[in-house]
PDB file of N, CA, C and O in Angstrom:
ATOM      1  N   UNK O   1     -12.256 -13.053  -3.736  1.00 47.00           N
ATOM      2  CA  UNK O   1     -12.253 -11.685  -3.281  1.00 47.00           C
ATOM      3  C   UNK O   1     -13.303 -11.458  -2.198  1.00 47.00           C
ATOM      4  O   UNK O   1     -12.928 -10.772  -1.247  1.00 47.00           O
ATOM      5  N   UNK O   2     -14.837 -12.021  -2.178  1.00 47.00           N
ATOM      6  CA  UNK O   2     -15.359 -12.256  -1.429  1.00 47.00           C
ATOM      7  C   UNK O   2     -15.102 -12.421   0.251  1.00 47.00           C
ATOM      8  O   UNK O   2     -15.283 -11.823   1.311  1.00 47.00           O
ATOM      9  N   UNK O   3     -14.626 -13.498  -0.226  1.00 49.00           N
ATOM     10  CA  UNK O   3     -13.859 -13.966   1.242  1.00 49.00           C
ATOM     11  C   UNK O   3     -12.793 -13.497   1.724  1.00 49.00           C
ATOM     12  O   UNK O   3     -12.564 -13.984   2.831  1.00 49.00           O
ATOM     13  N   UNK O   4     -11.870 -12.606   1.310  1.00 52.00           N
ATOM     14  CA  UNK O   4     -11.105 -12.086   1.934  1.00 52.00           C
ATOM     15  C   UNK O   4     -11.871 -10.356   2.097  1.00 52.00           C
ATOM     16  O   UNK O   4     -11.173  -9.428   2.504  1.00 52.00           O
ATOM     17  N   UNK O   5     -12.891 -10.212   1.836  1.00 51.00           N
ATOM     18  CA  UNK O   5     -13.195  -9.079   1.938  1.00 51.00           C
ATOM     19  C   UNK O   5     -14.384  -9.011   3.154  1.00 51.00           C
ATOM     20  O   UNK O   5     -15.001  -8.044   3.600  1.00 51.00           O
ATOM     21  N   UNK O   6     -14.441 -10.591   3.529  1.00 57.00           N
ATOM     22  CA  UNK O   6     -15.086 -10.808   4.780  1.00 57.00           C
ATOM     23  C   UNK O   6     -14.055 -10.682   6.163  1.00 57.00           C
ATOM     24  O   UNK O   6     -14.230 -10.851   7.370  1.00 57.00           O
ATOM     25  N   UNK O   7     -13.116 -10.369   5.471  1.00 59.00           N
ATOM     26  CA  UNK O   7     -12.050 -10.552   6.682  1.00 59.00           C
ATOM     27  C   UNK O   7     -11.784  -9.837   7.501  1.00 59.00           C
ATOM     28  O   UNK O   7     -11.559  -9.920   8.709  1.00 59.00           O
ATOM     29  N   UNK O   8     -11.850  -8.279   5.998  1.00 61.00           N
ATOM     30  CA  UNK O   8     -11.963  -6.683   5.963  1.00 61.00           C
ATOM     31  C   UNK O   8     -11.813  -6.302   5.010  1.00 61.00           C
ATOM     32  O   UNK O   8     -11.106  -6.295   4.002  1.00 61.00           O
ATOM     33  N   UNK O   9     -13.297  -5.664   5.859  1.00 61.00           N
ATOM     34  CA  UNK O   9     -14.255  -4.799   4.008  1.00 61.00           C
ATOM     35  C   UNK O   9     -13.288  -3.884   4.155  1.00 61.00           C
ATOM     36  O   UNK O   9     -12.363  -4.689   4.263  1.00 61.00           O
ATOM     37  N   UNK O  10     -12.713  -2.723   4.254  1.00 59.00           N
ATOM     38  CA  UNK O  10     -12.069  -2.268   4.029  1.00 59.00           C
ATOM     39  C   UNK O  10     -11.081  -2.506   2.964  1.00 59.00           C
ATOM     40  O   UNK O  10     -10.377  -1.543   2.661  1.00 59.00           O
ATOM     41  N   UNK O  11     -10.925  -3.488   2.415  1.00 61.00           N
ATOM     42  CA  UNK O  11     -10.140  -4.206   1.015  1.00 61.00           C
ATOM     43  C   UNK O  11     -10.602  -3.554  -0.420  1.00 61.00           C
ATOM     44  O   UNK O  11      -9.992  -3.008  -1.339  1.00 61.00           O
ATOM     45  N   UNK O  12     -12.048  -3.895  -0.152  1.00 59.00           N
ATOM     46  CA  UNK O  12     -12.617  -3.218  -1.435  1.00 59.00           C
ATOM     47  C   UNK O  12     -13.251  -2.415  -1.483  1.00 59.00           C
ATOM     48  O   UNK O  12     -13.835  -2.271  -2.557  1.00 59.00           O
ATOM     49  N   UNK O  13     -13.531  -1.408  -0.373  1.00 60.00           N
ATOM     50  CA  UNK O  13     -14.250  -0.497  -0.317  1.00 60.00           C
ATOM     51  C   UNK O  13     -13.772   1.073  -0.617  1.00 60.00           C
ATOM     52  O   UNK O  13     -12.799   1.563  -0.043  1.00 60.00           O
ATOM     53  N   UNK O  14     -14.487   1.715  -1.480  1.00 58.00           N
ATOM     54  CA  UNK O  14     -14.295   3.665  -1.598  1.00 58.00           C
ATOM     55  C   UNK O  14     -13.029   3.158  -2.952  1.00 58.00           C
ATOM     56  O   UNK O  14     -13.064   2.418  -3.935  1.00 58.00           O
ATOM     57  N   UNK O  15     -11.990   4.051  -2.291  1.00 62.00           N
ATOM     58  CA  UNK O  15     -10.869   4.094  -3.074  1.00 62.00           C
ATOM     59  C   UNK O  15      -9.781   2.820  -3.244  1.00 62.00           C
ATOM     60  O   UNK O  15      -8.927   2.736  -4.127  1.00 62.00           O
ATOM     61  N   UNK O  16     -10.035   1.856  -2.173  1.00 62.00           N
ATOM     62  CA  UNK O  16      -8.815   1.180  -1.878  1.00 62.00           C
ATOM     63  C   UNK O  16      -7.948   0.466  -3.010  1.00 62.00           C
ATOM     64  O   UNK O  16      -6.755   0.180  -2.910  1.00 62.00           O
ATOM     65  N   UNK O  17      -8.836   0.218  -4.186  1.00 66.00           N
ATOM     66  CA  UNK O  17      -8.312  -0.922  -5.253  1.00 66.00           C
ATOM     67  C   UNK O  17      -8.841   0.755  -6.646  1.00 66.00           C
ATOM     68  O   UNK O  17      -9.204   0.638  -7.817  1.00 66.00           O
ATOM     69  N   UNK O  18      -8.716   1.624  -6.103  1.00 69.00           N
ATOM     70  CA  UNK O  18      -8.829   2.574  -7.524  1.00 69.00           C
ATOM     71  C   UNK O  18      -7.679   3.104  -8.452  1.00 69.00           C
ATOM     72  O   UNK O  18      -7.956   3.746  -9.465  1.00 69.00           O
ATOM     73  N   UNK O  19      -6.431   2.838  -8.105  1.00 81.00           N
ATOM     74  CA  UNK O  19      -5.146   2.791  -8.996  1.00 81.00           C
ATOM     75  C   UNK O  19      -4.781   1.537  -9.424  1.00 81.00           C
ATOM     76  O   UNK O  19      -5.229   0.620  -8.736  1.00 81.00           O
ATOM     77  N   UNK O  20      -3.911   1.152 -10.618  1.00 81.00           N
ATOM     78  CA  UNK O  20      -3.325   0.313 -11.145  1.00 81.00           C
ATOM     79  C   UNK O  20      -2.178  -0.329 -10.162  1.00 81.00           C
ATOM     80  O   UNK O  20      -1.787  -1.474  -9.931  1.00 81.00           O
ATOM     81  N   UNK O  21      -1.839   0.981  -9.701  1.00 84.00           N
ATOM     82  CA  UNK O  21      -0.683   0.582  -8.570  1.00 84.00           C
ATOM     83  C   UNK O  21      -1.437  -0.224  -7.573  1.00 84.00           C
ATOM     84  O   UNK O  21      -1.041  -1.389  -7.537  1.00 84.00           O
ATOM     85  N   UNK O  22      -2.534   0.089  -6.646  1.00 83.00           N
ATOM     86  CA  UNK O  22      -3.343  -0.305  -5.866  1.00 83.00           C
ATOM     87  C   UNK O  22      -3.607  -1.869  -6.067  1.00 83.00           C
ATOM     88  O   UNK O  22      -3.457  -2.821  -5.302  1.00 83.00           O
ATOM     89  N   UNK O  23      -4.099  -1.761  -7.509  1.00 83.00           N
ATOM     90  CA  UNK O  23      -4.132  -3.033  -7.742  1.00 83.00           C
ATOM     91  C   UNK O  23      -3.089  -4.528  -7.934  1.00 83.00           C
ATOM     92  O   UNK O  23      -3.296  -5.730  -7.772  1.00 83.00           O
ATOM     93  N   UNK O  24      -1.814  -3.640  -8.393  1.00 88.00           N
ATOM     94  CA  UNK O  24      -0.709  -4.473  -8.085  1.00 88.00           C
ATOM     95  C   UNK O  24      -0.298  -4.938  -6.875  1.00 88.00           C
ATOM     96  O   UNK O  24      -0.061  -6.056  -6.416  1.00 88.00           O
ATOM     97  N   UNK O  25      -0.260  -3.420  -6.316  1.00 87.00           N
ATOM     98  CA  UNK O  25       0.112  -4.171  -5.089  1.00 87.00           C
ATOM     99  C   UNK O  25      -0.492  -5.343  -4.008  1.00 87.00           C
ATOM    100  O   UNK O  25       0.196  -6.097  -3.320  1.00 87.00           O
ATOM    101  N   UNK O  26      -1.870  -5.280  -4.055  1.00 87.00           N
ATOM    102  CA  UNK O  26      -2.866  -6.084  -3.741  1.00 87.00           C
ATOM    103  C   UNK O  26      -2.668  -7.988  -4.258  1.00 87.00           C
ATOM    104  O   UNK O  26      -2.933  -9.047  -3.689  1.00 87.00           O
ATOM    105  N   UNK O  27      -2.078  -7.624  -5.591  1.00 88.00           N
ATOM    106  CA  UNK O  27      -1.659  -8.752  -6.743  1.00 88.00           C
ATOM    107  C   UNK O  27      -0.630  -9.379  -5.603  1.00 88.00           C
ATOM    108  O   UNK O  27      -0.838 -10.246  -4.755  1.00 88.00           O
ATOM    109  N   UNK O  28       0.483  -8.659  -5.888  1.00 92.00           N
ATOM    110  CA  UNK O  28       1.936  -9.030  -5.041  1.00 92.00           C
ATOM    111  C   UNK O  28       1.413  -9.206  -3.409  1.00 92.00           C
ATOM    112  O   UNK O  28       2.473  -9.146  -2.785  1.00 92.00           O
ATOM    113  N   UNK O  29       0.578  -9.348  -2.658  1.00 92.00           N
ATOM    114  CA  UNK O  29       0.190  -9.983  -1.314  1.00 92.00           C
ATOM    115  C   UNK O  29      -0.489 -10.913  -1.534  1.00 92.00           C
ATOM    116  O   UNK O  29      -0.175 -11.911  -0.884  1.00 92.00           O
ATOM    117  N   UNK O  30      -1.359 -11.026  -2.232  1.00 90.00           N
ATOM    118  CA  UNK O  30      -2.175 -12.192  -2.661  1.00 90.00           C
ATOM    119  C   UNK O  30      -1.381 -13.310  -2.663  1.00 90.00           C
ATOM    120  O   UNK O  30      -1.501 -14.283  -1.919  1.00 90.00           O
ATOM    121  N   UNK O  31      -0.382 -13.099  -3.722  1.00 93.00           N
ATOM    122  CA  UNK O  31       1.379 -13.946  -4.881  1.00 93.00           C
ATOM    123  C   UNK O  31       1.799 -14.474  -3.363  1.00 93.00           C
ATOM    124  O   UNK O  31       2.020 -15.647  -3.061  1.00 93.00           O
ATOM    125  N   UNK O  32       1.858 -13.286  -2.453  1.00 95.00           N
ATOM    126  CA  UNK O  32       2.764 -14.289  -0.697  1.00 95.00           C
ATOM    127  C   UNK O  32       2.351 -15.039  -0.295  1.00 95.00           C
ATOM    128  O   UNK O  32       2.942 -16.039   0.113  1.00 95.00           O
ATOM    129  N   UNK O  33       1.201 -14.840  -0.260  1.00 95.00           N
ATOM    130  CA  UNK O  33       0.222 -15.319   0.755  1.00 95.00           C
ATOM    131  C   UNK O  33      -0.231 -14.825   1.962  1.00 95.00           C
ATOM    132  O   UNK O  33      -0.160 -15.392   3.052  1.00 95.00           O
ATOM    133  N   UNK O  34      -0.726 -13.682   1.703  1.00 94.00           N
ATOM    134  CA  UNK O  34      -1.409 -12.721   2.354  1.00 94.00           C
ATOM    135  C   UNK O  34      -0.637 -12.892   3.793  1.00 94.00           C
ATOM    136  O   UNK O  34      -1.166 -13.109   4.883  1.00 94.00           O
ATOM    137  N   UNK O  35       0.859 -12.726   3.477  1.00 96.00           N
ATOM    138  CA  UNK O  35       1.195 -12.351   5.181  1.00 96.00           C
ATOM    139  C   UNK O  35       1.117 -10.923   6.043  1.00 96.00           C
ATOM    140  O   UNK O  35       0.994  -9.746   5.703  1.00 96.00           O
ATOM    141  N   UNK O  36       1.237 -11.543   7.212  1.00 96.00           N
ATOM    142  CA  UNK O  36       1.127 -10.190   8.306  1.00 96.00           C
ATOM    143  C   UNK O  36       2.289  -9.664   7.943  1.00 96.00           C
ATOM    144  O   UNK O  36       3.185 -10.268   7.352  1.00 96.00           O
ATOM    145  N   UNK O  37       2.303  -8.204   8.387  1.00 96.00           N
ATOM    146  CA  UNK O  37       3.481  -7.291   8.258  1.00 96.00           C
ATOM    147  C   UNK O  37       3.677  -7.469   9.846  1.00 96.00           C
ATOM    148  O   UNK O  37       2.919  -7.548  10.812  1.00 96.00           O
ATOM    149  N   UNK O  38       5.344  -7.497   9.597  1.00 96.00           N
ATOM    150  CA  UNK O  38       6.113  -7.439  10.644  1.00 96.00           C
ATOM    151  C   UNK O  38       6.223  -6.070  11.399  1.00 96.00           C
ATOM    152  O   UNK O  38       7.385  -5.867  11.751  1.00 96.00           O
ATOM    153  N   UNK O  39       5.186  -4.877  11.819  1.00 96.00           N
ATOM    154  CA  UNK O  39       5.820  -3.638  12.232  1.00 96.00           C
ATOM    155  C   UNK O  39       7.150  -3.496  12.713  1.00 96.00           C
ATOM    156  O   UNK O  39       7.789  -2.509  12.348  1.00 96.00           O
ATOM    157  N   UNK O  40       7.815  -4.573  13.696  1.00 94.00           N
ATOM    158  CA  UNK O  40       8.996  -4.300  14.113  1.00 94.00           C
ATOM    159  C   UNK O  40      10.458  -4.178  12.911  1.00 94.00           C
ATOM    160  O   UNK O  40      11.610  -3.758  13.015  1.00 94.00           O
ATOM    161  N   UNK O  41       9.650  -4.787  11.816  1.00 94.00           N
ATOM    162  CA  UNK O  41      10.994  -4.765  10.563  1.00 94.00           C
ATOM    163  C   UNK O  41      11.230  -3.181  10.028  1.00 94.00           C
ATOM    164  O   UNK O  41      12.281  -2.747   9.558  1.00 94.00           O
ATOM    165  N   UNK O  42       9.787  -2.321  10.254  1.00 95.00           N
ATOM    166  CA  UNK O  42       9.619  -1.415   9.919  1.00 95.00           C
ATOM    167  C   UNK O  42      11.313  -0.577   9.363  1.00 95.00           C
ATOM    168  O   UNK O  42      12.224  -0.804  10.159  1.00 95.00           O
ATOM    169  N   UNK O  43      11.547  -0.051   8.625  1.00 94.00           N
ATOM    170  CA  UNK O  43      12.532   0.804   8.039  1.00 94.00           C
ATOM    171  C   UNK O  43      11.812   2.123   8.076  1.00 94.00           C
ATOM    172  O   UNK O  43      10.791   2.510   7.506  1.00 94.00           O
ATOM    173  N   UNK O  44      12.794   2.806   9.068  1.00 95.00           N
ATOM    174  CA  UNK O  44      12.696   4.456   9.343  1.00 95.00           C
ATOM    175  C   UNK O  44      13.852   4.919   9.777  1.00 95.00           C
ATOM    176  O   UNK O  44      14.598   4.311  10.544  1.00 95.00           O
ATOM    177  N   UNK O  45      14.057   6.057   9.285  1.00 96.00           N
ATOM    178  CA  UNK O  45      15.181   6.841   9.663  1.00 96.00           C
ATOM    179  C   UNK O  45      14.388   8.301  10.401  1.00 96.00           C
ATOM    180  O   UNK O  45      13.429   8.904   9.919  1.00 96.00           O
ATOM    181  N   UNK O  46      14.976   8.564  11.445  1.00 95.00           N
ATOM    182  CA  UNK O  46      13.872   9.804  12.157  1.00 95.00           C
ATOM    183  C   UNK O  46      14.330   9.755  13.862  1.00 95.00           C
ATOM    184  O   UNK O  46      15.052   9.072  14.588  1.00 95.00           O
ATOM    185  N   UNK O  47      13.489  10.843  13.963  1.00 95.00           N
ATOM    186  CA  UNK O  47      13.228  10.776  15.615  1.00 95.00           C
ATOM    187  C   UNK O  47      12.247   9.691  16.201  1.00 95.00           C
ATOM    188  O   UNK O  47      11.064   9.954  15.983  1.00 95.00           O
ATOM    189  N   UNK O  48      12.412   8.883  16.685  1.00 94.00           N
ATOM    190  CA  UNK O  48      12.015   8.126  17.606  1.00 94.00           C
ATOM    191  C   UNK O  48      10.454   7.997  17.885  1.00 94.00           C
ATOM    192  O   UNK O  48       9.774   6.971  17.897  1.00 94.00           O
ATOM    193  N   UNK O  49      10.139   9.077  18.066  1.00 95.00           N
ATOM    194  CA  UNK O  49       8.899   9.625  18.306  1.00 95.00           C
ATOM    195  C   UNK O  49       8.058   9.829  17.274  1.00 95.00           C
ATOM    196  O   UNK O  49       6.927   9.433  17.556  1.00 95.00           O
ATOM    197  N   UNK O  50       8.152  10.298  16.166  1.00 95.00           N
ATOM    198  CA  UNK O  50       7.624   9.773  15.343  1.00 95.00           C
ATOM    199  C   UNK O  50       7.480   8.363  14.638  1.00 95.00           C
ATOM    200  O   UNK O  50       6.430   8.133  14.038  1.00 95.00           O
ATOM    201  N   UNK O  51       8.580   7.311  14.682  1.00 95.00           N
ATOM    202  CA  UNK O  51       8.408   6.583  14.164  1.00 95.00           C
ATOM    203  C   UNK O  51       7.448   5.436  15.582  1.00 95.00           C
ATOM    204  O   UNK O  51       7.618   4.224  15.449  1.00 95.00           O
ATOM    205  N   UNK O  52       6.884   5.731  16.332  1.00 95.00           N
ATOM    206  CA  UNK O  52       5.864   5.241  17.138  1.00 95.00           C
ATOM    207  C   UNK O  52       4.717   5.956  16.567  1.00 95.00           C
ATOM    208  O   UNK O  52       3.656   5.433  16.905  1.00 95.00           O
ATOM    209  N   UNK O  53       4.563   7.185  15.660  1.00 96.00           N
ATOM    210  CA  UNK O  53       3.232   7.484  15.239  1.00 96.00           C
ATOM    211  C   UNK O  53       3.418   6.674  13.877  1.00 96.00           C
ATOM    212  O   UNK O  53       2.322   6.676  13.315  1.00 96.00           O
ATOM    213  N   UNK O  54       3.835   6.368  13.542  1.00 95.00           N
ATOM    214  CA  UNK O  54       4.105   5.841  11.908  1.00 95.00           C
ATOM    215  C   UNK O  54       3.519   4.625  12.642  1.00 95.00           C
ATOM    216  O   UNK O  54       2.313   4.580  12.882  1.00 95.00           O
ATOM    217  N   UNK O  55       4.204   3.820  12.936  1.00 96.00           N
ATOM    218  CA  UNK O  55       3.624   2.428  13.308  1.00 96.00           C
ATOM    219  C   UNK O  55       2.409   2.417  13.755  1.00 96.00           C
ATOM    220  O   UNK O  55       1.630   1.575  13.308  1.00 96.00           O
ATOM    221  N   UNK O  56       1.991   3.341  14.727  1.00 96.00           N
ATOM    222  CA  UNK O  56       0.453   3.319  15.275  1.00 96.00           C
ATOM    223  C   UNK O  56      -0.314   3.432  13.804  1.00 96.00           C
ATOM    224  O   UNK O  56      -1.301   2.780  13.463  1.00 96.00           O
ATOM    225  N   UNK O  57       0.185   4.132  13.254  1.00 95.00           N
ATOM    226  CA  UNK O  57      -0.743   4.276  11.984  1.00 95.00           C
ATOM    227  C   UNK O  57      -0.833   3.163  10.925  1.00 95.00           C
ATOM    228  O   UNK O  57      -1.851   2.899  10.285  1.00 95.00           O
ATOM    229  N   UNK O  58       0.033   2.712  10.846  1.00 96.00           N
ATOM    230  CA  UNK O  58       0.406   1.485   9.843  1.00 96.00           C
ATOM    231  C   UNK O  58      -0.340   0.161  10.590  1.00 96.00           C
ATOM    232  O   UNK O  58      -0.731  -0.787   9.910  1.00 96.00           O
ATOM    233  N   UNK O  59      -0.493   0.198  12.024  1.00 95.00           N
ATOM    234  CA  UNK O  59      -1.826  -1.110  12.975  1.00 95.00           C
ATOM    235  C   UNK O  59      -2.434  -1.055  12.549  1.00 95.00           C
ATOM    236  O   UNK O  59      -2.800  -2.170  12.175  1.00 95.00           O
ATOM    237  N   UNK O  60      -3.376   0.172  12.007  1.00 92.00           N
ATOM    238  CA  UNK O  60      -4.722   1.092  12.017  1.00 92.00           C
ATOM    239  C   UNK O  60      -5.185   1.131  10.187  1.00 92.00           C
ATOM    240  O   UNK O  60      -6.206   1.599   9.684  1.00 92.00           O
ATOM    241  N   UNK O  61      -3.842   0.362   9.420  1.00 89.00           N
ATOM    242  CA  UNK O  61      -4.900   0.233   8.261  1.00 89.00           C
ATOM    243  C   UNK O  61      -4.635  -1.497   7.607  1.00 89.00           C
ATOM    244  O   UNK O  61      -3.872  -2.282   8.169  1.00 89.00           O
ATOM    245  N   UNK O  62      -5.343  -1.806   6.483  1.00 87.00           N
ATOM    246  CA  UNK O  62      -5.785  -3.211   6.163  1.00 87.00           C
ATOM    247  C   UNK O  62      -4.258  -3.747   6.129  1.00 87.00           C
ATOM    248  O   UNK O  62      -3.345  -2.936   5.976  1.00 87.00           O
ATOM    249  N   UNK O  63      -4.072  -4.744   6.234  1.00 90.00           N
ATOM    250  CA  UNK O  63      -3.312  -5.865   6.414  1.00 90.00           C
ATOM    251  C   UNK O  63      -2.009  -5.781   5.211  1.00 90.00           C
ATOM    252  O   UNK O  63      -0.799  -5.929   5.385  1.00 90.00           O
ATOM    253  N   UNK O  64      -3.040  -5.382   3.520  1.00 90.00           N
ATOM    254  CA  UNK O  64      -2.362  -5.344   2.781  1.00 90.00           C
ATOM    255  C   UNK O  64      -1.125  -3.822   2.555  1.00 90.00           C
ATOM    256  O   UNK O  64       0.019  -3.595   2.161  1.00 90.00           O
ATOM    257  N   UNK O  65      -2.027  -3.290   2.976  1.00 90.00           N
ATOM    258  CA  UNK O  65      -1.528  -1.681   2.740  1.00 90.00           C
ATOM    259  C   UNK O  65       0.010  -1.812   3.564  1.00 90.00           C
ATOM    260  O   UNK O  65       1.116  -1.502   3.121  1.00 90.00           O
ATOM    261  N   UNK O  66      -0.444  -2.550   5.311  1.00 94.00           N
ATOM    262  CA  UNK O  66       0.660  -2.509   6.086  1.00 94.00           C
ATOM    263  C   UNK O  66       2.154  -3.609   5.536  1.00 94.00           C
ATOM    264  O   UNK O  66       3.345  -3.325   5.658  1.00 94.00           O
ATOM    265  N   UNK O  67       1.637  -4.686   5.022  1.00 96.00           N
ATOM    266  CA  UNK O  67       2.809  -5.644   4.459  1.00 96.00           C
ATOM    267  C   UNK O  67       3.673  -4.400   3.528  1.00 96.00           C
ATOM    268  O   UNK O  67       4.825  -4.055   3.793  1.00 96.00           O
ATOM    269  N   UNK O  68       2.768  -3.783   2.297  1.00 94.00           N
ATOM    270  CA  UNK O  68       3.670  -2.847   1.315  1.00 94.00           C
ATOM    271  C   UNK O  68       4.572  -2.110   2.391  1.00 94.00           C
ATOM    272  O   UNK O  68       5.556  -2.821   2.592  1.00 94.00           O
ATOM    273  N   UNK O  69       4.611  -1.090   3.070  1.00 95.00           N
ATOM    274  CA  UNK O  69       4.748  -0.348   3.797  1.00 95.00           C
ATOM    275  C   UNK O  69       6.040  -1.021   4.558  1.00 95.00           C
ATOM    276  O   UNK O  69       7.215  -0.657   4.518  1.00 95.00           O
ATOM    277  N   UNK O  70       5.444  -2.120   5.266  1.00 96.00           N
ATOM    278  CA  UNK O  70       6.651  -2.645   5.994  1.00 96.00           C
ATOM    279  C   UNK O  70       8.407  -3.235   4.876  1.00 96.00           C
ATOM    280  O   UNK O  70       9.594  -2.913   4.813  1.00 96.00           O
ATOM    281  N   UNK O  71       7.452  -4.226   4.224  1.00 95.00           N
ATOM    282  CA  UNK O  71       8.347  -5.009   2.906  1.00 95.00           C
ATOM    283  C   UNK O  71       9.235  -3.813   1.753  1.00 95.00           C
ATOM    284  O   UNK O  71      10.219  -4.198   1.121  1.00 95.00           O
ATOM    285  N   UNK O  72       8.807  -2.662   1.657  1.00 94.00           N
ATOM    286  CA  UNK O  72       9.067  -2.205   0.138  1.00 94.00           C
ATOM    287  C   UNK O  72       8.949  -0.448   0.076  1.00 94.00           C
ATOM    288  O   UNK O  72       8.881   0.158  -0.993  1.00 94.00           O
ATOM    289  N   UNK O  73       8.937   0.364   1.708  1.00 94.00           N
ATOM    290  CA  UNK O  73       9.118   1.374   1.892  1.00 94.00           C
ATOM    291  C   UNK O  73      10.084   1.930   3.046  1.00 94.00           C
ATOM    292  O   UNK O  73       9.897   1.551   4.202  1.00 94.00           O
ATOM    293  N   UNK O  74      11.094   2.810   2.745  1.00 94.00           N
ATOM    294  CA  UNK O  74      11.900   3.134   3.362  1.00 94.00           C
ATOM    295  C   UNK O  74      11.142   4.433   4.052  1.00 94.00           C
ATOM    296  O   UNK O  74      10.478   5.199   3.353  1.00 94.00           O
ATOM    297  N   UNK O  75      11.323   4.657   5.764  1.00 94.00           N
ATOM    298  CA  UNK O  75      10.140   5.854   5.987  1.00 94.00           C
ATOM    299  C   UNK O  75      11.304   6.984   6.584  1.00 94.00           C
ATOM    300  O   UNK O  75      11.986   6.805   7.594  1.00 94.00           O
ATOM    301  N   UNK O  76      11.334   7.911   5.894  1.00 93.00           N
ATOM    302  CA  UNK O  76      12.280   9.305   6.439  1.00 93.00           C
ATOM    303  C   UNK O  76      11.579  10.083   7.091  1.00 93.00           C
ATOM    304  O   UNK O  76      12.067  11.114   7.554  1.00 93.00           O
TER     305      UNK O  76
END
């Protein structure tokens, strides 16, 4: 945990690992092997324009948060 938290503190820091869910999900990237999220796989249904703020936002947080997001959320 150490060492991946050298990667980015942001992993274990404040709230990030404070739900059960949090913690699973963290479990299930670990289980992959901590891959990059694909933004372009991204699943959204919307205007256009927003789904360029969705993605800007999804760059902008830890690695793990963005794999869930990309892999296992549909974005309306």
């Amino acid at each position: 945990a150490v060492a991946l938290a050298k990667g980015d503190p942001r992993l274990f820091a404040g709230q990030s690992l404070a739900t059960g869910g949090a913690v699973e999900r963290m479990k299930r990237w670990l289980a992959a092997g901590r891959p990059v999220a694909d933004l372009s796989r991204l699943e959204y249904r919307g205007d256009e324009a927003v789904r360029e703020i969705v993605v800007a936002t999804l760059a902008a947080v830890p690695m793990p948060a963005r794999w869930h997001a990309v892999t296992n959320v549909l974005w309306i």
